[in-house]
Structure formats: structure tokens, C-alpha cells
XYZ file of C-alpha atoms in Angstrom:
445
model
C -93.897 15.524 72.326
C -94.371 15.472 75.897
C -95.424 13.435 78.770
C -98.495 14.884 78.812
C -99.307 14.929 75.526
C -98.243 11.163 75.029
C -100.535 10.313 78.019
C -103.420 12.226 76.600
C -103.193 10.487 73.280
C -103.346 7.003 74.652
C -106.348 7.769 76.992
C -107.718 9.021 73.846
C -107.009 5.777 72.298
C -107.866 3.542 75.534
C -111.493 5.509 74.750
C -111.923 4.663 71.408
C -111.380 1.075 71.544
C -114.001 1.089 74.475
C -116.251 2.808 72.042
C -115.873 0.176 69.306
C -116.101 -2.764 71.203
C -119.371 -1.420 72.576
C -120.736 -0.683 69.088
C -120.356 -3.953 68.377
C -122.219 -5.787 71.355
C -125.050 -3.181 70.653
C -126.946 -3.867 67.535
C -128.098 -0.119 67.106
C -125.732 2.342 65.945
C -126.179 6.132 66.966
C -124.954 9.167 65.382
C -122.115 9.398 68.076
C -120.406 6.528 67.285
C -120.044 7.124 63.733
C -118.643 10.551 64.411
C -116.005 8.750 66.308
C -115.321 6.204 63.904
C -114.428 9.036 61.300
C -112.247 11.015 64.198
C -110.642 7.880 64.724
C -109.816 7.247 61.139
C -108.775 10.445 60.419
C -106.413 10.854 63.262
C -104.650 7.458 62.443
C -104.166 8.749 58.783
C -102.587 11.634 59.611
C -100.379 10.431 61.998
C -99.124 8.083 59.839
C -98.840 10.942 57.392
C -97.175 12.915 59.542
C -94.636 10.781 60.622
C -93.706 9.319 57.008
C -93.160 12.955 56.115
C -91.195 13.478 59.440
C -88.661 10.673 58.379
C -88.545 12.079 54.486
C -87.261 14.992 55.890
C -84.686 13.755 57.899
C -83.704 11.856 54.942
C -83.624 14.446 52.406
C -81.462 16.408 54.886
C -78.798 13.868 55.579
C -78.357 13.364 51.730
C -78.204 17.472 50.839
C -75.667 17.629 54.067
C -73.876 14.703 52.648
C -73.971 15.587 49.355
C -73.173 19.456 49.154
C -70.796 19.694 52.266
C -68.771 16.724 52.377
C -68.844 15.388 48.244
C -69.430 18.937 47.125
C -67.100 19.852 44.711
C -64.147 22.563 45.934
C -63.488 25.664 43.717
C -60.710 25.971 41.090
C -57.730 26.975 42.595
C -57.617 30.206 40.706
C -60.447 31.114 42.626
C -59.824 30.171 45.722
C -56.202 32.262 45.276
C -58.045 35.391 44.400
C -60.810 35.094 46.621
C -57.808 35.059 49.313
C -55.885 37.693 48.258
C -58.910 40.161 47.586
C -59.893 39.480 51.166
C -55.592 39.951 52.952
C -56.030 43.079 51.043
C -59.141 44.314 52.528
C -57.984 43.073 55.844
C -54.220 45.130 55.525
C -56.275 48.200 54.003
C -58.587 47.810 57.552
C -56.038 49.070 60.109
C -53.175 50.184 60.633
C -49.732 48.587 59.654
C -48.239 48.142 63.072
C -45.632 46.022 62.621
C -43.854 47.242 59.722
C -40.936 45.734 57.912
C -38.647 48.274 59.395
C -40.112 49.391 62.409
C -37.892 48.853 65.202
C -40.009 49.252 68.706
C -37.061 50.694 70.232
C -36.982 53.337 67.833
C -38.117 55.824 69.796
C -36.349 55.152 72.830
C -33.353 55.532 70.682
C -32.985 59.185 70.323
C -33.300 59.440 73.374
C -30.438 57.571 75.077
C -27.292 59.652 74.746
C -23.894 57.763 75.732
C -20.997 59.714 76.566
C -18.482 60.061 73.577
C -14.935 60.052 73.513
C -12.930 62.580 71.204
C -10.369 60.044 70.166
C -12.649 58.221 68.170
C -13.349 60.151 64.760
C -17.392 60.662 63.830
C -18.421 60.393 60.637
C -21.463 62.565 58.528
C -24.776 60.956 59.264
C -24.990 58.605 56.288
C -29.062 58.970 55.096
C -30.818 56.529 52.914
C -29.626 59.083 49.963
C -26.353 59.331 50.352
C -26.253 55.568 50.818
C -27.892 55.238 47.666
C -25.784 57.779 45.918
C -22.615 56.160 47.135
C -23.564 52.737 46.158
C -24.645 53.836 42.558
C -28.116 52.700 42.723
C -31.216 54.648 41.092
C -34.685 53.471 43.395
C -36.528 54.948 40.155
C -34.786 53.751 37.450
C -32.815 50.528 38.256
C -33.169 47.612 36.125
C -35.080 44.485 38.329
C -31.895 42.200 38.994
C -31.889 38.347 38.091
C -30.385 36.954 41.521
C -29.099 34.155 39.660
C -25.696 33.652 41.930
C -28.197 33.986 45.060
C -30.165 31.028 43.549
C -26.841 28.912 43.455
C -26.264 29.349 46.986
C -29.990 28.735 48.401
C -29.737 25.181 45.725
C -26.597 24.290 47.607
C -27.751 24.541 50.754
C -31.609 23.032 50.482
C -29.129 19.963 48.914
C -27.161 19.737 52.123
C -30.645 20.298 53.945
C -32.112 16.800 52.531
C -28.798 14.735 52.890
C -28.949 15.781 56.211
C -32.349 15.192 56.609
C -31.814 11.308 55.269
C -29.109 10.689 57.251
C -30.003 7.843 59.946
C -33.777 9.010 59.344
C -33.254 12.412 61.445
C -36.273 13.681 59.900
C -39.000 11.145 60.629
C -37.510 10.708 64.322
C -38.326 14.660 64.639
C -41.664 15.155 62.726
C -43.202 11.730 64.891
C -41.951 13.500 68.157
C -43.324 16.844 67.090
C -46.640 15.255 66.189
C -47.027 13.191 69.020
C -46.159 16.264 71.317
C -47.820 17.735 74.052
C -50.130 19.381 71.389
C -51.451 16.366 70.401
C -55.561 16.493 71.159
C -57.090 13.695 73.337
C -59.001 12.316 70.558
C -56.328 11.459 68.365
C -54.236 8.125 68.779
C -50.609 7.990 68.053
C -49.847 9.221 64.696
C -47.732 7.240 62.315
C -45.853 9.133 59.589
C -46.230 6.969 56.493
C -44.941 9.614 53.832
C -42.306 11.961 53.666
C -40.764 13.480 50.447
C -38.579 16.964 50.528
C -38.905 17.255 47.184
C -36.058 17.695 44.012
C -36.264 21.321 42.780
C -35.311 24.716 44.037
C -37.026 27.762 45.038
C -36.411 30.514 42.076
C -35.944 34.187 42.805
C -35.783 37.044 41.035
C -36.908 40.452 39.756
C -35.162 41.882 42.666
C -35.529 45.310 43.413
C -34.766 48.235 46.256
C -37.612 50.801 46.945
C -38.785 52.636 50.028
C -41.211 51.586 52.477
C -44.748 52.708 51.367
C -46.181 52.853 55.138
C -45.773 56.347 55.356
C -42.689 55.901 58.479
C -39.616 58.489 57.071
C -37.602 59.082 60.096
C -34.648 61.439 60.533
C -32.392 59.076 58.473
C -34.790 59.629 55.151
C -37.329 57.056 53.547
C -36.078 53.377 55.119
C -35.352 50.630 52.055
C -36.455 47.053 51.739
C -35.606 44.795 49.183
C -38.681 42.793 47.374
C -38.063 39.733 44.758
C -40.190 37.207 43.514
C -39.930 33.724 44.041
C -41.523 30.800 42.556
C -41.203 26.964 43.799
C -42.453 24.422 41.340
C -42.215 20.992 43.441
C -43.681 17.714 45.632
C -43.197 18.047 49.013
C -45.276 15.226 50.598
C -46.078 14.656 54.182
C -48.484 11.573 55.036
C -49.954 10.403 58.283
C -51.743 7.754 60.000
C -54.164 7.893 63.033
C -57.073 7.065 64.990
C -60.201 9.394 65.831
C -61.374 8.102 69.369
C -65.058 8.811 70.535
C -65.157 8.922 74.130
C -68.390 9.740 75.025
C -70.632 8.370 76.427
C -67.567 5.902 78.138
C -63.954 5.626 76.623
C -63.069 4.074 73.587
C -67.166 3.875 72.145
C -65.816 4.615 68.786
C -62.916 4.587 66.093
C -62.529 5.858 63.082
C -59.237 5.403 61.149
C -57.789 8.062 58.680
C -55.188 8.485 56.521
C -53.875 11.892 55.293
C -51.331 12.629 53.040
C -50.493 16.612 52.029
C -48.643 17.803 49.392
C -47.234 21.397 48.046
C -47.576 21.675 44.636
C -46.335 25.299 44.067
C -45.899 28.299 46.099
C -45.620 31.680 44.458
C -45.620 35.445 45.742
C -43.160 37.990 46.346
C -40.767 37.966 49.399
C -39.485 41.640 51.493
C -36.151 41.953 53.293
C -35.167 44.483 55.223
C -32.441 44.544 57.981
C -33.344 46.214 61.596
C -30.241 47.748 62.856
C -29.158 46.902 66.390
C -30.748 49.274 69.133
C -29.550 50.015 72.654
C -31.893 49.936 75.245
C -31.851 50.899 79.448
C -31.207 48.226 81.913
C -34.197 46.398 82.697
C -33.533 47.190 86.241
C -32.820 50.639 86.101
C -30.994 51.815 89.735
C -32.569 54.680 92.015
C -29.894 58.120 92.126
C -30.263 57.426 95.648
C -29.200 53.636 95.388
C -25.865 52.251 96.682
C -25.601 49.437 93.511
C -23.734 50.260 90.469
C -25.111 51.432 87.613
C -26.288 48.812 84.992
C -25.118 48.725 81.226
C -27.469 49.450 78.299
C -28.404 46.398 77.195
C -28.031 46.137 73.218
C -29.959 44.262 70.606
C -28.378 42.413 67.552
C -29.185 43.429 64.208
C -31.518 41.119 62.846
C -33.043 40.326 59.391
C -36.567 40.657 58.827
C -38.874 39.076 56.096
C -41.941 38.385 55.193
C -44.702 37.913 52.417
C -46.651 40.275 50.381
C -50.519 39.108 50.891
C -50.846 38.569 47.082
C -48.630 35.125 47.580
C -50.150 31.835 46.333
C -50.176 28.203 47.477
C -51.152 25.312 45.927
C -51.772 22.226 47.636
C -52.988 18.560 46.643
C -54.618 16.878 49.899
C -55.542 12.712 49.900
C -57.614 11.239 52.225
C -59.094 7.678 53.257
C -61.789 7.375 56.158
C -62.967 4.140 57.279
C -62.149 0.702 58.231
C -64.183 -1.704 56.203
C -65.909 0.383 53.832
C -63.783 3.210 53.352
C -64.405 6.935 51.894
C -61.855 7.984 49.505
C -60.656 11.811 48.835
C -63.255 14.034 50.540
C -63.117 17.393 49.281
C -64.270 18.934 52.403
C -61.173 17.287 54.766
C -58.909 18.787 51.588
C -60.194 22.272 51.821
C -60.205 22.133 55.869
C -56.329 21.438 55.619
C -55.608 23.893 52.786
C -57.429 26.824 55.032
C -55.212 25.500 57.970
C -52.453 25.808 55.858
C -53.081 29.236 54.713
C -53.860 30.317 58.350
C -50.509 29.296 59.581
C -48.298 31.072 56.929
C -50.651 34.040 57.267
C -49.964 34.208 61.282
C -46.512 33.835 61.299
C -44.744 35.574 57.701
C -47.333 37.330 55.983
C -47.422 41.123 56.213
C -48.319 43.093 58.380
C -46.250 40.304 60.509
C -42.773 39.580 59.828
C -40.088 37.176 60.901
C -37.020 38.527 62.692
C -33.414 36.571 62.814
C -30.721 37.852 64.617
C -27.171 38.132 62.622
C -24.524 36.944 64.022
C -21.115 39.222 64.334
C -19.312 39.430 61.257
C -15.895 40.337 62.801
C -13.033 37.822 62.149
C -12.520 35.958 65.294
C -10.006 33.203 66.020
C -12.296 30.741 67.193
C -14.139 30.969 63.647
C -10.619 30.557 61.638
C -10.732 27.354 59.449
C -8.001 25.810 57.138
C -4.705 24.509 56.921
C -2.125 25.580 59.588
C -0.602 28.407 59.199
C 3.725 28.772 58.459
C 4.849 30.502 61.602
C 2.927 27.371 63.524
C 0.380 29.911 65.391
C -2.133 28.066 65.655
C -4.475 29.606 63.764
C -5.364 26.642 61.240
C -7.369 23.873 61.586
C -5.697 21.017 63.501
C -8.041 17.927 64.092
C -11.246 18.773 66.575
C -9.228 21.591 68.508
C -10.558 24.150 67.125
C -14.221 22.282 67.408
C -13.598 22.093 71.213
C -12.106 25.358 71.472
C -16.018 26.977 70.304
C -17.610 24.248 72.710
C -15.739 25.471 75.695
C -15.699 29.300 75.088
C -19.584 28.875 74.288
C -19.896 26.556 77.782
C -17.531 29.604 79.675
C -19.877 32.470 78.121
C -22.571 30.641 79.120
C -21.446 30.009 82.759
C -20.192 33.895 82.739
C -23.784 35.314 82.164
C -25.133 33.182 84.165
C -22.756 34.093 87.591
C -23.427 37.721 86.946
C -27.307 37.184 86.794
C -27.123 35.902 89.908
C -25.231 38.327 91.057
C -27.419 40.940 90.345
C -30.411 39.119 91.504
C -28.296 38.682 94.828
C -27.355 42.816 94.474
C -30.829 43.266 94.078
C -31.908 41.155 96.949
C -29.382 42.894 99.602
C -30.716 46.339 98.467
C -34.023 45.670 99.470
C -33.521 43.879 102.752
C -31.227 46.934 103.414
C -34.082 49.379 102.343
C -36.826 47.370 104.779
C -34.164 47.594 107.443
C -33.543 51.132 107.351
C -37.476 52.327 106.875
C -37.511 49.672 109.773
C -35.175 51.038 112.469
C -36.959 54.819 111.089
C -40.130 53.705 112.356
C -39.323 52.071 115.541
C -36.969 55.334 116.114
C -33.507 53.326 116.974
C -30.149 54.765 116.010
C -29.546 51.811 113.386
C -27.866 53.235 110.133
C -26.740 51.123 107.021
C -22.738 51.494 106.662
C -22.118 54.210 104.703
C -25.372 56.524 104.994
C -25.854 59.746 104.992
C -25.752 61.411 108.688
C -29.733 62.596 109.504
């Protein structure tokens, strides 16, 4: 309602009490009065009406709200699993896979860069994905799925040496409390207290490993590009639980707070894993030189080879979520908070390792280098074995002299760079103004 209206109804009111109290000094009663007598009744009775039903409403709303979006029950998590793969499906069938497992953006770019050879060093046949295949034995059609059981071994031993690490002087709540109480934090949160933390006791299993081409359609001069896909299965309790404060601070700081607990657990995480590896790729300088310029010419700039993974959409995660909201009279496991986390959860893996995106890790040279030599000395006393922390501080200060290396030569190029075009402003410079100033070393005019 409006001013107005308000205003109209209470002269209205004002008007009818006037009329009443003059009915009643007046011993005759006319026709008008009793018509506004019944007006009068009949407005006050649906008012009332009106705003009893008004407030039912509200009521009724709250408790459907309450009831179907905040205690409504979640569905079964074979549902919820299929629901989500039907719709990564629909969503990879939609466009375009532009970031393939083996697409390399400099792949074009290759082909085209031609470096000078040398006829000392011998070249081999171009080796395509069949005669790889041929000379390693392996059938893409009719290969038997392989168990990985050695490769499960190795990933056990080193998710072991993960958690001692991890328990070690309590390394891994002083890092999760700094990452949570980051810059990322939002304003409304108070500090968060990490009151749970389990890493779990089993191992991720793989296997049914096999080799096949890429199905994306991309065959390039080489033949069909490989990828290797297994499945894996993790059957475990990994829990994380927090503490915090949600801060109202409207209308003035610090109106409200509302404490909550969370604690999340993985239950099990299933789907099918693809590796491929990205060969290394030589690209031009960033800063490629003018013919006409006086600086040297820059190298080609190469890129490591790097392993890429990722998962197949189909993958599945199951996740147990507790919650407690409230000081005093607290709210215990709210199914809506559980399924707000769980599609949180499934957002992040989906953004970062689930095709068509993939996760890229540079490998590091495989070529026997001193520096990397570990064990007992050696007979002839070279040097070569492990004596004490030499060889430790023999890495730090070749890694601390790289390090210092690329960084004089970047600023030598910057300072390169920098000289060229001060020497280009003064030469268009002395052209305009007409003066016989030439840089050292130009061409006569």
C-alpha cells in the first residue's frame, strides 16, 4: 500500500466513527446510516480476512522453502553420476574438441621452421605411428588389456612417502590453513580453522590398460597419434574438516554470525584416465630481428616434452559431506550445503582434468648427468659417488648459476633491444631534421 491509499483509508475511518457517534446522540435512525454500518462491517471483516490469509501465505511458503530446498532429500548417487555424465557427453558432443590430448599448438608452426642440417650427423627413416607399433610388437586391434600391476607398486610407494611427509612436523595443516586463509578468502568468512584432516590408507588401482588412436579425427603426416587409456578405481576416506564464521555486515559490521562446521570426505573415485606424451616443439624467437637490423639473430626457443592427462567425462565421484549450522540451537547435516559442495567439487575436476581439457607436465631430461649421479664413490676416486652433501650443493649452485645465467642474458637483450630503438629514433631523427648524422656502421645514402 501507499501513502495515499493509507491516508484515504483512515479519513474513511475518521468518517465513520463521526457517523456512529452521531447515530447515537440522534434518536432516529435513517436509511443512510445503516448502509454505513453494513460498509463498515464488511470492510473490517475483510480486512481482517485478508490479512490472516496474507500471513498464511507467507507461512506456508517459508515451510515448502524450508522443507523441499534445504531438508529435501538429495538423489541416490547413481543418479546423480548418470545424470552427470549424460549431460559431459552432450556438452563434448556440442563443439568442437579443441584441446585434444595430442594436439600440440605449435604443430603447425612446426613444419614450417626448417634448421640448417649438418651431413655428419646420420638421419634416420621417419619413424610413423606404424612402424613404431610394428617395431615394438604391439597389435592396437588385438592386444590383450594389460594389468599394470608393477605400475601400481610404484604409485603405492610413493602416495606412502607422500603421507609420511605430509605428517612430518604437521607440514600439511601449516599449508592447507595458509591456502585457506589466502588472499581468496571472501570478506564474509572469518578465519578458518582446519579441524580434520585424514589422507587416507589405500591406493589408487589401475588397470585394463590399453594403446589405441585418437578418435578426434587429427591424423597428421606421422599417421593416427596414440594415447594410452586405463582404468582406475580408488576405494578410500580422505577427510578434510573446517571451522568458520559467516559475518553479516549489512546494515553496519559485524550485525550477524553464524558458525559452521564442514567436514568433506571422498568416498570413491572411479573413471578411466588418458596419457599421451606431446613431443617437444621448436618455436621462433619471441622477438624476431628485422633483415635490416644490426642485433644478432635470436635462437629458436624450444619446448620440453611434456606429459599430458586427463579424464574421460564418464568418471565418477563419490563424496560424503557433514555439516553443523548454528550456535545454540544447531542444524545438523543439511542436504542442500552437501549437494552445493559435491557440485563444487565436480566443477573443479571438470575445469581443470576432464576432457576436452587436459593437464600438461613437462619431463625433465633423461640424459645421465653428473650432477644427478648417486651412490657410493667410485674406485679410481673421481668423484662421481656420493660423498656427504657435496653433491646436494653441487645441484644448488649449478641451479643458482643457471638461474643467474638466464637472467644476465635477458637483460641483455632487453638492453640490445633498448639501444636498437633509441638508435632507430635517432636516425629517422637526424632524416627529418636533414643533418649529416649517421649511426656507425650504416649504409652510405
Amino acid at each position: 500500500m501507499g501513502s495515499s491509499t493509507l491516508v484515504k483509508m483512515g479519513r474513511y475511518i475518521l468518517c465513520i466513527k463521526i457517523l456512529r457517534k452521531q447515530r447515537r446522540n440522534s434518536p432516529r435512525s435513517s436509511p443512510s446510516i445503516h448502509l454505513v454500518e453494513y460498509l463498515t462491517d464488511s470492510y473490517s471483516l475483510s480486512f481482517t480476512e485478508g490479512f490472516l490469509l496474507g500471513q498464511l501465505s507467507v507461512v506456508i511458503l517459508i515451510g515448502a522453502f524450508i522443507k523441499f530446498f534445504i531438508f529435501g532429500d538429495p538423489p541416490s548417487p547413481e543418479t546423480t553420476a548418470s545424470t552427470r555424465a549424460l549431460a559431459r557427453r552432450n556438452q563434448d558432443a556440442a563443439h568442437k574438441r579443441s584441446f585434444s590430448i595430442n594436439s600440440s599448438p605449435s604443430a603447425g608452426s612446426r613444419s614450417e621452421i626448417r634448421v640448417p642440417s649438418s651431413n655428419v650427423l646420420r638421419h634416420p627413416p621417419r619413424l610413423t605411428t606404424p612402424i613404431i607399433l610394428s617395431k615394438t610388437y604391439y597389435n592396437v586391434d588385438g592386444h590383450q588389456p594389460e594389468s599394470l600391476d608393477w605400475f601400481n607398486v610404484l604409485v603405492a610407494q610413493t602416495i606412502a612417502q607422500f603421507r609420511t611427509d605430509a605428517h612430518q612436523e604437521e607440514a600439511i595443516l601449516t599449508s592447507l590453513t595458509s591456502v585457506l586463509n589466502g588472499a581468496q578468502k571472501p570478506d564474509f568468512l572469518s578465519s578458518i580453522k582446519v579441524t580434520e584432516i585424514s589422507l587416507g590408507e589405500d591406493f589408487p588401482i589401475f588397470s585394463n590398460c590399453r594403446v589405441h588412436p585418437v578418435e578426434d579425427g587429427s591424423t597428421g603426416p606421422d599417421g593416427a597419434k596414440l594415447q594410452a587409456r586405463m582404468d582406475v578405481d580408488l576405494s578410500d576416506l580422505i577427510t578434510l574438516g573446517v571451522e568458520t564464521k559467516i559475518i553479516l555486515n549489512w546494515p553496519k559490521p559485524l550485525t550477524a554470525i553464524l558458525p559452521v562446521a564442514l567436514a568433506v570426505s571422498i568416498v570413491r573415485f572411479s573413471g578411466t584416465l588418458s596419457i599421451s606424451f606431446l613431443p617437444s616443439a621448436s618455436h621462433p624467437a619471441p622477438f624476431s630481428n628485422a633483415p635490416n637490423s644490426s642485433l644478432p639473430q635470436q635462437p629458436l626457443s624450444t619446448t620440453p616434452t611434456s606429459l599430458a592427462f586427463s579424464f574421460l567425462p564418464d568418471y565418477r565421484l563419490d563424496v560424503s559431506v557433514r555439516s553443523l549450522v548454528g550456535s545454540r540451537s544447531r542444524l545438523q547435516d543439511i542436504p542442500k550445503i552437501a549437494q552445493m559442495v559435491e557440485n563444487r567439487l565436480h566443477a573443479w575436476i571438470d575445469e581443470r582434468c576432464v576432457e576436452p581439457r587436459v593437464q600438461q607436465v613437462a619431463l625433465p631430461s633423461l640424459w645421465p648427468r653428473k650432477k644427478n649421479t648417486r651412490g657410493p664413490p667410485s674406485e679410481e676416486g673421481d668423484g662421481l659417488g656420493l660423498r656427504g652433501t657435496e653433491p646436494v650443493r653441487d645441484v644448488r649452485e649449478e641451479a643458482r648459476s643457471e638461474v643467474e645465467e638466464e637472467r644476465r642474458r635477458d637483460r641483455e637483450c632487453r638492453e640490445r633491444q633498448t639501444a636498437a630503438g633509441m638508435a632507430e629514433g635517432l636516425r629517422w631523427r637526424s632524416k627529418a631534421e636533414g643533418g649529416g648524422y649517421e649511426m656507425p656502421g650504416a649504409m652510405p645514402t
